[in-house]
């Protein structure tokens, strides 16, 4: 069984996963442990909740890996956890993961965005910084925007709280030349938006499809340590099931 935790990064995931991957809502603490206990052979982590609930714990990822589960991460919380757990065998996918792994990205908030509830298909309502950066890089490469204004727009985007970040707010905050066509710049950014999170999530999905439908051998070089905190989470899971 292959399980994918996904939401606002790939709102149409249900239409893309096919029949061999089970789609679940953005992960919270205990979900990867539960998936492992339920017999998952591969787990894909894209989205996870982090503000109102406890986020996915590194320890449960290590537990899954220790049981031979292939754990993939990309695009959002998955990219963060993959960069943090790559030494133990978690498989990172995509540009955003590589940026975190290389230290080019460090802040969790760089992938955060405000979105609607599951009932509305996790509709994205704001822009994650990683998509802003990807868009500016693409427009610069195509000479649709100059390096100087791009740098100002990136700086402005980084200064805006993720729940308020959109192209209009970014353009309004950026220190652009006097007399610049702000509406024109905003329109160019909106029409040329690169959804890097989506691109990375689709790549993860492709890799999961081709992953073996069986668990791997236990990793060598490290042993899972069942600490008291881990046993507490395990007991909580058993009690709630």
Short mmCIF file of C-alpha atoms in Angstrom, two decimals:
data_model
loop_
_atom_site.label_atom_id
_atom_site.label_comp_id
_atom_site.label_asym_id
_atom_site.label_seq_id
_atom_site.Cartn_x
_atom_site.Cartn_y
_atom_site.Cartn_z
CA UNK A 1 0.00 0.00 0.00
CA UNK A 2 1.27 3.44 -0.99
CA UNK A 3 0.02 6.50 0.87
CA UNK A 4 0.30 10.16 -0.13
CA UNK A 5 -0.32 13.03 2.31
CA UNK A 6 -1.29 16.02 0.21
CA UNK A 7 -3.62 19.02 0.16
CA UNK A 8 -3.17 22.62 -1.05
CA UNK A 9 0.04 21.91 -2.97
CA UNK A 10 -1.86 19.60 -5.30
CA UNK A 11 -5.60 20.28 -4.90
CA UNK A 12 -6.43 17.91 -7.78
CA UNK A 13 -4.36 15.05 -6.36
CA UNK A 14 -7.35 12.71 -6.25
CA UNK A 15 -7.59 12.82 -10.03
CA UNK A 16 -3.86 12.16 -10.38
CA UNK A 17 -3.08 9.38 -7.91
CA UNK A 18 -4.86 6.59 -9.77
CA UNK A 19 -5.82 3.39 -8.02
CA UNK A 20 -2.49 2.27 -6.56
CA UNK A 21 -1.94 5.24 -4.21
CA UNK A 22 -4.17 6.11 -1.25
CA UNK A 23 -4.63 9.87 -0.88
CA UNK A 24 -4.87 11.28 2.63
CA UNK A 25 -5.23 14.80 4.02
CA UNK A 26 -2.20 16.88 5.03
CA UNK A 27 -0.36 14.99 7.74
CA UNK A 28 -0.25 15.74 11.45
CA UNK A 29 1.73 14.13 14.22
CA UNK A 30 1.03 10.40 14.35
CA UNK A 31 -0.16 10.01 10.76
CA UNK A 32 3.07 8.55 9.41
CA UNK A 33 3.30 6.24 12.40
CA UNK A 34 -0.29 5.13 11.77
CA UNK A 35 0.39 4.57 8.06
CA UNK A 36 3.40 2.44 8.94
CA UNK A 37 1.39 0.39 11.42
CA UNK A 38 -1.34 -0.05 8.81
CA UNK A 39 1.12 -1.69 6.41
CA UNK A 40 2.26 1.09 4.09
CA UNK A 41 5.09 0.11 1.76
CA UNK A 42 5.73 3.67 0.56
CA UNK A 43 4.73 7.03 2.04
CA UNK A 44 4.78 10.35 0.23
CA UNK A 45 4.76 13.47 2.37
CA UNK A 46 3.89 16.70 0.59
CA UNK A 47 1.62 18.74 2.87
CA UNK A 48 1.32 18.81 6.63
CA UNK A 49 -0.49 20.91 9.20
CA UNK A 50 1.76 22.85 11.56
CA UNK A 51 0.04 25.74 13.28
CA UNK A 52 -3.01 24.58 15.22
CA UNK A 53 -1.89 20.97 15.66
CA UNK A 54 1.38 19.13 16.29
CA UNK A 55 3.26 18.64 13.01
CA UNK A 56 4.72 15.41 11.66
CA UNK A 57 7.44 14.27 14.03
CA UNK A 58 10.87 13.33 12.69
CA UNK A 59 10.80 10.30 14.97
CA UNK A 60 7.84 8.73 13.18
CA UNK A 61 9.64 9.15 9.86
CA UNK A 62 12.65 7.34 11.33
CA UNK A 63 10.33 4.61 12.62
CA UNK A 64 8.87 4.12 9.14
CA UNK A 65 12.35 3.99 7.61
CA UNK A 66 13.47 1.47 10.23
CA UNK A 67 10.62 -0.79 9.11
CA UNK A 68 11.72 -0.65 5.47
CA UNK A 69 9.05 1.81 4.37
CA UNK A 70 10.19 4.06 1.55
CA UNK A 71 9.44 7.62 2.64
CA UNK A 72 9.46 10.41 0.05
CA UNK A 73 9.20 14.14 0.65
CA UNK A 74 8.70 17.11 -1.64
CA UNK A 75 7.31 20.59 -2.20
CA UNK A 76 6.21 21.69 1.25
CA UNK A 77 6.59 20.08 4.68
CA UNK A 78 7.76 17.01 2.80
CA UNK A 79 10.73 18.92 1.41
CA UNK A 80 11.64 20.18 4.88
CA UNK A 81 11.46 16.76 6.51
CA UNK A 82 13.35 15.13 3.65
CA UNK A 83 16.22 17.60 4.03
CA UNK A 84 16.28 16.96 7.77
CA UNK A 85 16.03 13.16 7.51
CA UNK A 86 17.99 12.45 4.33
CA UNK A 87 20.92 11.04 6.33
CA UNK A 88 18.60 8.29 7.56
CA UNK A 89 17.22 7.36 4.16
CA UNK A 90 14.26 9.65 3.51
CA UNK A 91 14.13 10.41 -0.21
CA UNK A 92 13.80 14.07 -1.17
CA UNK A 93 12.32 15.03 -4.51
CA UNK A 94 12.33 18.26 -6.49
CA UNK A 95 13.87 21.70 -6.57
CA UNK A 96 12.54 22.90 -3.22
CA UNK A 97 13.93 19.87 -1.42
CA UNK A 98 17.35 20.46 -3.00
CA UNK A 99 17.23 24.11 -1.93
CA UNK A 100 16.63 23.11 1.69
CA UNK A 101 19.24 20.36 1.54
CA UNK A 102 21.81 22.81 0.18
CA UNK A 103 20.99 25.47 2.77
CA UNK A 104 19.65 27.89 0.16
CA UNK A 105 16.33 27.80 2.05
CA UNK A 106 16.18 27.61 5.84
CA UNK A 107 12.86 29.00 7.05
CA UNK A 108 9.83 26.72 7.36
CA UNK A 109 7.66 29.68 6.36
CA UNK A 110 9.18 29.74 2.86
CA UNK A 111 6.77 26.98 1.80
CA UNK A 112 3.77 28.08 3.87
CA UNK A 113 0.56 29.48 2.39
CA UNK A 114 -2.98 30.23 3.49
CA UNK A 115 -5.57 27.89 1.97
CA UNK A 116 -9.22 26.96 2.16
CA UNK A 117 -10.63 23.89 3.95
CA UNK A 118 -10.84 20.38 2.53
CA UNK A 119 -14.49 21.01 1.63
CA UNK A 120 -13.33 23.68 -0.83
CA UNK A 121 -10.50 21.58 -2.22
CA UNK A 122 -7.74 23.22 -0.15
CA UNK A 123 -7.92 26.23 -2.48
CA UNK A 124 -4.65 28.23 -2.18
CA UNK A 125 -5.35 31.80 -1.04
CA UNK A 126 -1.82 33.21 -0.81
CA UNK A 127 1.59 32.74 -2.43
CA UNK A 128 4.36 30.67 -0.84
CA UNK A 129 7.74 32.35 -1.06
CA UNK A 130 9.25 29.45 -3.02
CA UNK A 131 6.78 30.07 -5.85
CA UNK A 132 7.57 33.78 -5.82
CA UNK A 133 11.29 33.05 -6.12
CA UNK A 134 10.77 30.51 -8.91
CA UNK A 135 8.61 32.99 -10.80
CA UNK A 136 11.12 35.83 -10.51
CA UNK A 137 13.97 33.54 -11.61
CA UNK A 138 12.00 32.44 -14.66
CA UNK A 139 11.01 35.98 -15.65
CA UNK A 140 14.62 37.14 -15.28
CA UNK A 141 15.87 34.25 -17.40
CA UNK A 142 13.36 35.21 -20.12
CA UNK A 143 14.28 38.89 -19.75
CA UNK A 144 10.71 39.78 -18.81
CA UNK A 145 11.97 41.60 -15.73
CA UNK A 146 15.32 43.07 -14.77
CA UNK A 147 17.58 41.77 -11.97
CA UNK A 148 17.23 44.93 -9.87
CA UNK A 149 13.40 45.03 -9.69
CA UNK A 150 13.37 41.25 -9.26
CA UNK A 151 15.62 41.58 -6.22
CA UNK A 152 13.35 44.23 -4.73
CA UNK A 153 10.26 42.10 -5.33
CA UNK A 154 11.91 39.09 -3.71
CA UNK A 155 12.91 41.15 -0.70
CA UNK A 156 9.39 42.53 -0.36
CA UNK A 157 7.88 39.05 -0.62
CA UNK A 158 10.16 37.74 2.12
CA UNK A 159 9.05 40.55 4.45
CA UNK A 160 5.32 39.79 4.08
CA UNK A 161 3.68 37.29 6.45
CA UNK A 162 2.67 34.18 4.51
CA UNK A 163 -1.04 34.69 5.22
CA UNK A 164 -0.94 38.08 3.50
CA UNK A 165 1.43 37.39 0.61
CA UNK A 166 0.06 37.90 -2.90
CA UNK A 167 1.34 39.67 -6.01
CA UNK A 168 -0.52 42.90 -5.27
CA UNK A 169 0.93 43.14 -1.76
CA UNK A 170 4.41 42.27 -3.01
CA UNK A 171 4.38 44.89 -5.77
CA UNK A 172 2.98 47.54 -3.40
CA UNK A 173 5.70 46.86 -0.82
CA UNK A 174 8.67 46.59 -3.20
CA UNK A 175 11.02 49.53 -3.58
CA UNK A 176 10.51 49.89 -7.33
CA UNK A 177 11.58 52.92 -9.42
CA UNK A 178 9.34 55.97 -9.22
CA UNK A 179 6.79 55.93 -12.02
CA UNK A 180 6.99 52.17 -12.58
CA UNK A 181 3.88 50.57 -14.06
CA UNK A 182 2.82 48.71 -10.93
CA UNK A 183 -0.34 47.24 -12.43
CA UNK A 184 1.61 46.06 -15.45
CA UNK A 185 4.25 44.43 -13.25
CA UNK A 186 1.57 42.76 -11.15
CA UNK A 187 -0.15 41.40 -14.28
CA UNK A 188 3.17 40.08 -15.63
CA UNK A 189 3.89 38.31 -12.36
CA UNK A 190 0.40 36.82 -12.12
CA UNK A 191 0.37 35.54 -15.70
CA UNK A 192 3.89 34.15 -15.43
CA UNK A 193 3.57 32.49 -12.02
CA UNK A 194 5.62 29.31 -11.64
CA UNK A 195 4.00 26.91 -9.17
CA UNK A 196 7.19 25.18 -8.09
CA UNK A 197 5.45 23.39 -5.25
CA UNK A 198 3.06 21.73 -7.67
CA UNK A 199 5.85 20.78 -10.07
CA UNK A 200 7.76 19.08 -7.26
CA UNK A 201 4.65 17.29 -5.95
CA UNK A 202 3.83 15.90 -9.40
CA UNK A 203 7.40 14.63 -9.66
CA UNK A 204 7.05 12.88 -6.29
CA UNK A 205 3.82 11.29 -7.47
CA UNK A 206 5.55 9.95 -10.59
CA UNK A 207 8.31 8.42 -8.48
CA UNK A 208 5.84 6.84 -6.07
CA UNK A 209 3.97 5.18 -8.92
CA UNK A 210 7.10 3.34 -9.97
CA UNK A 211 8.19 2.44 -6.42
CA UNK A 212 8.09 -1.27 -5.55
CA UNK A 213 4.90 -2.38 -3.82
CA UNK A 214 6.87 -3.99 -1.02
CA UNK A 215 9.00 -2.80 1.86
CA UNK A 216 12.76 -2.52 1.55
CA UNK A 217 15.30 -4.15 3.82
CA UNK A 218 15.98 -2.41 7.12
CA UNK A 219 18.57 0.38 6.80
CA UNK A 220 22.14 -0.22 7.88
CA UNK A 221 24.29 2.15 9.90
CA UNK A 222 21.73 3.21 12.49
CA UNK A 223 19.19 1.69 14.85
CA UNK A 224 15.82 3.14 15.81
CA UNK A 225 15.83 4.23 19.46
CA UNK A 226 12.48 3.69 21.17
CA UNK A 227 12.56 6.55 23.68
CA UNK A 228 10.01 7.24 26.40
CA UNK A 229 8.47 10.05 24.32
CA UNK A 230 8.16 7.68 21.38
CA UNK A 231 6.46 5.04 23.54
CA UNK A 232 4.03 7.69 24.75
CA UNK A 233 3.04 8.57 21.17
CA UNK A 234 2.72 4.89 20.33
CA UNK A 235 0.46 4.31 23.33
CA UNK A 236 -1.66 7.33 22.37
CA UNK A 237 -2.10 5.91 18.89
CA UNK A 238 -3.17 2.53 20.24
CA UNK A 239 -5.60 4.16 22.66
CA UNK A 240 -7.24 6.24 19.93
CA UNK A 241 -7.64 3.38 17.44
#
